[in-house]
Short mmCIF file of C-alpha atoms in Angstrom, two decimals:
data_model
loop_
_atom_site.label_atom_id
_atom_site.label_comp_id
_atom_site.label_asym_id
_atom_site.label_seq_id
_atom_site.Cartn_x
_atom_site.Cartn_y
_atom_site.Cartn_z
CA UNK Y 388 7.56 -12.16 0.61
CA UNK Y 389 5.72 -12.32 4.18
CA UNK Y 390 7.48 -10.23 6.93
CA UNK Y 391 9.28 -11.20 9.39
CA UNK Y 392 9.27 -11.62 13.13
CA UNK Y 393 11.05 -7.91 13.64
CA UNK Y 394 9.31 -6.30 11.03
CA UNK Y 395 5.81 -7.86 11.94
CA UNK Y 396 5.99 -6.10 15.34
CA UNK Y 397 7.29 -3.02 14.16
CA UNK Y 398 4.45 -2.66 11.73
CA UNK Y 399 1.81 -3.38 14.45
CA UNK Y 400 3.27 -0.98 17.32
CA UNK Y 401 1.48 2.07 18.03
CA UNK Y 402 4.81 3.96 16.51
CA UNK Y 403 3.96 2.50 13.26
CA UNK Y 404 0.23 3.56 13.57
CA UNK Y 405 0.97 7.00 14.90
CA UNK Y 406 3.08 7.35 11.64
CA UNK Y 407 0.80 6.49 9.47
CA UNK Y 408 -2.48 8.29 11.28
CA UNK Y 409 -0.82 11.72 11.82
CA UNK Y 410 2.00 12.15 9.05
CA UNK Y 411 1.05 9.55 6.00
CA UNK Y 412 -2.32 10.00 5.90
CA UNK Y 413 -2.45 13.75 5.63
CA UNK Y 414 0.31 14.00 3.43
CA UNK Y 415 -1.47 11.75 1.08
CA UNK Y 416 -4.81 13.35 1.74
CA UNK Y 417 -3.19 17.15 0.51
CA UNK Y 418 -2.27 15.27 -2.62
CA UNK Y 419 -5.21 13.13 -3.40
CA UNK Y 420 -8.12 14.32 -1.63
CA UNK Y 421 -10.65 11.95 -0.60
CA UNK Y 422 -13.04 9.41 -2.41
CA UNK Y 423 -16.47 10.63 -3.50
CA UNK Y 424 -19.72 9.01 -1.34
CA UNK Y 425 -20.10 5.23 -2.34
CA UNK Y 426 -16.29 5.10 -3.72
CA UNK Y 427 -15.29 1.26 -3.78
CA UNK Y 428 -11.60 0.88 -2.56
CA UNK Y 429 -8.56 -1.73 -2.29
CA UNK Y 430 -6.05 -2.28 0.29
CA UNK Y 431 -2.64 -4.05 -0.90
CA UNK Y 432 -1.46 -5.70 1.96
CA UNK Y 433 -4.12 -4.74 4.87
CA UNK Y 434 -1.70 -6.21 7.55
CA UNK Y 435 -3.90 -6.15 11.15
CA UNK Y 436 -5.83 -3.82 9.44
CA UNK Y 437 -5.45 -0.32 10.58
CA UNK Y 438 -4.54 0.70 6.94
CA UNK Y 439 -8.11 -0.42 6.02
CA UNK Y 440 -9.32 1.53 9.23
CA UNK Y 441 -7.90 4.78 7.64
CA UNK Y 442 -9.36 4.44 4.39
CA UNK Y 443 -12.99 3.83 5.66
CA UNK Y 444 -12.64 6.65 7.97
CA UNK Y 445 -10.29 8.95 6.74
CA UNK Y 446 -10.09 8.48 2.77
CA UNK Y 447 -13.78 8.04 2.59
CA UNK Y 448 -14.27 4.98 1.05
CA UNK Y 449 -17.96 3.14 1.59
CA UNK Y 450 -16.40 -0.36 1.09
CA UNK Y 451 -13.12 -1.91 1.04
CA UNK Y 452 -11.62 -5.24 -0.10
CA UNK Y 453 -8.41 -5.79 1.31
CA UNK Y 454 -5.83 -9.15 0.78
CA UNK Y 455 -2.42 -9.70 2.43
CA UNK Y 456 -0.79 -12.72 1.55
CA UNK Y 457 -0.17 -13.38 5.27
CA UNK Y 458 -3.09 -15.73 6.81
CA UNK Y 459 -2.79 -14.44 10.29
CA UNK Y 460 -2.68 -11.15 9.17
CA UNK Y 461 -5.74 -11.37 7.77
CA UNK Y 462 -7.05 -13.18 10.57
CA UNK Y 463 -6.39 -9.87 13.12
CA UNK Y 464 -7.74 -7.59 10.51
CA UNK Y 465 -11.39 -9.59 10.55
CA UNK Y 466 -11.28 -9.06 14.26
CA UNK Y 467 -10.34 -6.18 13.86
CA UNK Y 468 -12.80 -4.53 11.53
CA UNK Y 469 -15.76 -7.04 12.02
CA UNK Y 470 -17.48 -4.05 13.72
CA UNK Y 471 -17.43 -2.58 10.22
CA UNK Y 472 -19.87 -5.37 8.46
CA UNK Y 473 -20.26 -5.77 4.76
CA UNK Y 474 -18.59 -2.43 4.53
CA UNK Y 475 -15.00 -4.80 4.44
CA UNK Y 476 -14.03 -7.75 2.08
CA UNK Y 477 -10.89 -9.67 3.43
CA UNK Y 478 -8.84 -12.36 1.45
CA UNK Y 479 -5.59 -13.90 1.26
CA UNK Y 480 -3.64 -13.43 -1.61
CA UNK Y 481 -0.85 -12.34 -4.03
CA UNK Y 482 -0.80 -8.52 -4.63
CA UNK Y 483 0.13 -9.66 -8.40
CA UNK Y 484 -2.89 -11.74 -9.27
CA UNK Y 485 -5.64 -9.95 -7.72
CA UNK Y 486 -8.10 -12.14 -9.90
CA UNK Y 487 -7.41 -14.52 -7.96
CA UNK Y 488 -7.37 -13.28 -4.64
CA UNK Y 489 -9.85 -11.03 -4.93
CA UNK Y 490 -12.09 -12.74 -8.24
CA UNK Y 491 -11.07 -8.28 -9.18
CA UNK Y 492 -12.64 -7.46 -12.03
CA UNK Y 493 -11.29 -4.69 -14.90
CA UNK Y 494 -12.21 -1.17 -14.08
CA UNK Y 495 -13.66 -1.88 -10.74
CA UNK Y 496 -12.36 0.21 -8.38
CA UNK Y 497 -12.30 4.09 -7.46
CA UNK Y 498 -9.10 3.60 -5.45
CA UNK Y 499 -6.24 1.56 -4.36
CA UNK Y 500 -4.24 1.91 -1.39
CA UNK Y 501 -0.55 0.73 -0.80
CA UNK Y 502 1.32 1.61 2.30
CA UNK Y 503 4.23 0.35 2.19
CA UNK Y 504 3.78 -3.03 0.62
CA UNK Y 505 5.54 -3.55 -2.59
CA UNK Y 506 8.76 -3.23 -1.86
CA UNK Y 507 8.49 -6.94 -0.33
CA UNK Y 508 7.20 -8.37 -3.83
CA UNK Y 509 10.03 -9.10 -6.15
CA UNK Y 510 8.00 -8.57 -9.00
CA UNK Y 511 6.39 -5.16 -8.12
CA UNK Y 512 5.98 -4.09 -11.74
CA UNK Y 513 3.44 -7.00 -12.41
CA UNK Y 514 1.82 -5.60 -8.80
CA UNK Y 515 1.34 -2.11 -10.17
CA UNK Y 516 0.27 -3.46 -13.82
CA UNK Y 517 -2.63 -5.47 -11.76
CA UNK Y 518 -3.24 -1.95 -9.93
CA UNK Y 519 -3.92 -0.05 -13.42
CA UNK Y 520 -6.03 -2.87 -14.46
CA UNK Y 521 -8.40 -2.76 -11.43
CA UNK Y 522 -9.06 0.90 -11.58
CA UNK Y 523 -11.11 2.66 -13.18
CA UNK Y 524 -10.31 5.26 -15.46
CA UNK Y 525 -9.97 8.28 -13.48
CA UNK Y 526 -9.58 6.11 -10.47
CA UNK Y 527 -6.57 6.84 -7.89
CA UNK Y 528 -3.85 5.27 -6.55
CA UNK Y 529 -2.55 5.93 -3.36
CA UNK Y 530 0.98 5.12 -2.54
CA UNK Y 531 3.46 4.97 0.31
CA UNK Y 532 6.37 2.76 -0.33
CA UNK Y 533 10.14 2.07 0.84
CA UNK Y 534 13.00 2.44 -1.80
CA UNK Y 535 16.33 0.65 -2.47
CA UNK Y 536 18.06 3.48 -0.84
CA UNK Y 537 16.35 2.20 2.78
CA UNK Y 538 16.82 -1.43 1.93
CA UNK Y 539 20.55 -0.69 1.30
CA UNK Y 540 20.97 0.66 5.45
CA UNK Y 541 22.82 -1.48 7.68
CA UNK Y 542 19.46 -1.47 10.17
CA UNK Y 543 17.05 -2.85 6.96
CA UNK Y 544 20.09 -5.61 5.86
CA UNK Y 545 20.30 -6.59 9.41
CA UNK Y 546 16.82 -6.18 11.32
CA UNK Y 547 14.23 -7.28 8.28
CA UNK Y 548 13.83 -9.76 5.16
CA UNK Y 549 13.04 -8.02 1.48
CA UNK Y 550 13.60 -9.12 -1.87
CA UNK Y 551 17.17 -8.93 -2.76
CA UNK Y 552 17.08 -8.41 -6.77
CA UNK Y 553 15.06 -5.78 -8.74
CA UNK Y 554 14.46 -2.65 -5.87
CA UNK Y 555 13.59 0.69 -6.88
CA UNK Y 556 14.02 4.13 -6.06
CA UNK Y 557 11.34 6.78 -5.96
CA UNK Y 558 11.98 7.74 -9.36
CA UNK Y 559 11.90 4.14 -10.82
CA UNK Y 560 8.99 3.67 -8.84
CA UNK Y 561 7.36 7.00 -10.33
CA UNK Y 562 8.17 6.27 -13.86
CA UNK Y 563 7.03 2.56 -14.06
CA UNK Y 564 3.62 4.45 -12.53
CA UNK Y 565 3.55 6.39 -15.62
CA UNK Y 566 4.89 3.70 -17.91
CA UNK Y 567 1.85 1.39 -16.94
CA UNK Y 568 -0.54 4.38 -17.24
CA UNK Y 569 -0.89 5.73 -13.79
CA UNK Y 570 -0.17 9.72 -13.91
CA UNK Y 571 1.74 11.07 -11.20
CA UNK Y 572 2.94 14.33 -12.51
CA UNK Y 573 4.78 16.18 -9.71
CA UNK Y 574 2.20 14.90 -6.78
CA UNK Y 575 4.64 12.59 -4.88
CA UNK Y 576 7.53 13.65 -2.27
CA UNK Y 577 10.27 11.44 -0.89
CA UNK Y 578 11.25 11.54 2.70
CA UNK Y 579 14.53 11.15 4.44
CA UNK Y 580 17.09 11.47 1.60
CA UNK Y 581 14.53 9.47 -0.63
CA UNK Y 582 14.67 6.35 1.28
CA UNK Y 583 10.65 6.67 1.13
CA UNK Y 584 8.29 7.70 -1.66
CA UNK Y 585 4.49 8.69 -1.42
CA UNK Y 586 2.28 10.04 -3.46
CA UNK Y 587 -0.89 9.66 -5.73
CA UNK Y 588 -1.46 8.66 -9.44
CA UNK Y 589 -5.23 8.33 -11.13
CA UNK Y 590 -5.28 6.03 -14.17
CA UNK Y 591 -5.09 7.03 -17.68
CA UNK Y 592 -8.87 6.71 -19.65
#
């Protein structure tokens, strides 16, 4: 489901950013770590493509592909990064066939990113089956996500546009991790009465 007006702005306002550069990011980073030299990483949902910024810079990562299923999204994010080169792969897409959006192969990444994007897909648990089937064993998955309990507030209902039928909370969206072979153990921490979930999970051998 592509955001709407209200939630596009919000996402792309320096508030948003700040979030996600000084609280996210490190939070993620004490759980994860970062990618080894030359790791190969995906972005669900790149947005404008700050997200993608982050994990070039911040994560590590030597290259990036990145789809959003939102064609002007993508369109800011190749402005946006062109000063990054062959370093960044964009495409427009469905999170839940990355085959096609992407041509991803099995095994072929060292990490994928996901902040904050699959609570808008209805079927989320086909999204994170295509995530364990793009990484590699040992690979990590890096995850920042908004739960049912949020969706349920009177200012989601009323400002933004989600998927009305099969939400999660943060320990659905833990244990279909693990069900699907993505290993969180105790590395993930909810936020604000668990109306957010982050964390990391590396894929099963």
């Amino acid at each position: 489901m592509l955001m709407n007006r209200a939630e596009t702005i919000l996402v792309n306002s320096g508030a948003r950013r700040a979030l996600q550069r000084w609280y996210e990011t490190p939070a993620l980073l004490r759980l994860g770590g970062q990618q080894a030299p030359g790791a190969r990483a995906l972005e669900l949902g790149c947005g404008a493509g700050y997200g993608t910024e982050l994990i070039l810079e911040r994560f590590g990562a030597d290259h990036v592909d990145a789809v959003d299923l939102d064609p002007e999204m993508v369109d800011r994010a190749r402005r946006r990064l062109a000063r990054h080169g062959d370093r960044v792969r964009l495409a427009t897409g469905d999170v839940t066939d990355l085959r096609r959006a992407l041509a991803a192969a099995d095994d072929s990444y060292d990490a994928v990113f996901d902040f904050g994007i699959l609570h808008h897909v209805e079927d989320w648990q086909a999204a994170v089956g295509d995530v364990a089937r793009v990484l590699r064993p040992g690979g990590r998955f890096y995850f920042d996500e908004v739960t049912a309990d949020a969706l349920a507030t009177r200012g989601y209902r009323w400002l933004f546009d989600h998927p009305t039928h099969n939400r999660f909370t943060a320990a659905e969206f833990v244990a279909e991790l693990e069900r699907q072979g993505l290993a969180v153990g105790r590395r993930w921490r909810t936020r604000i009465r668990g109306h957010y979930v982050l964390g990391v999970a590396d894929r099963v051998a």
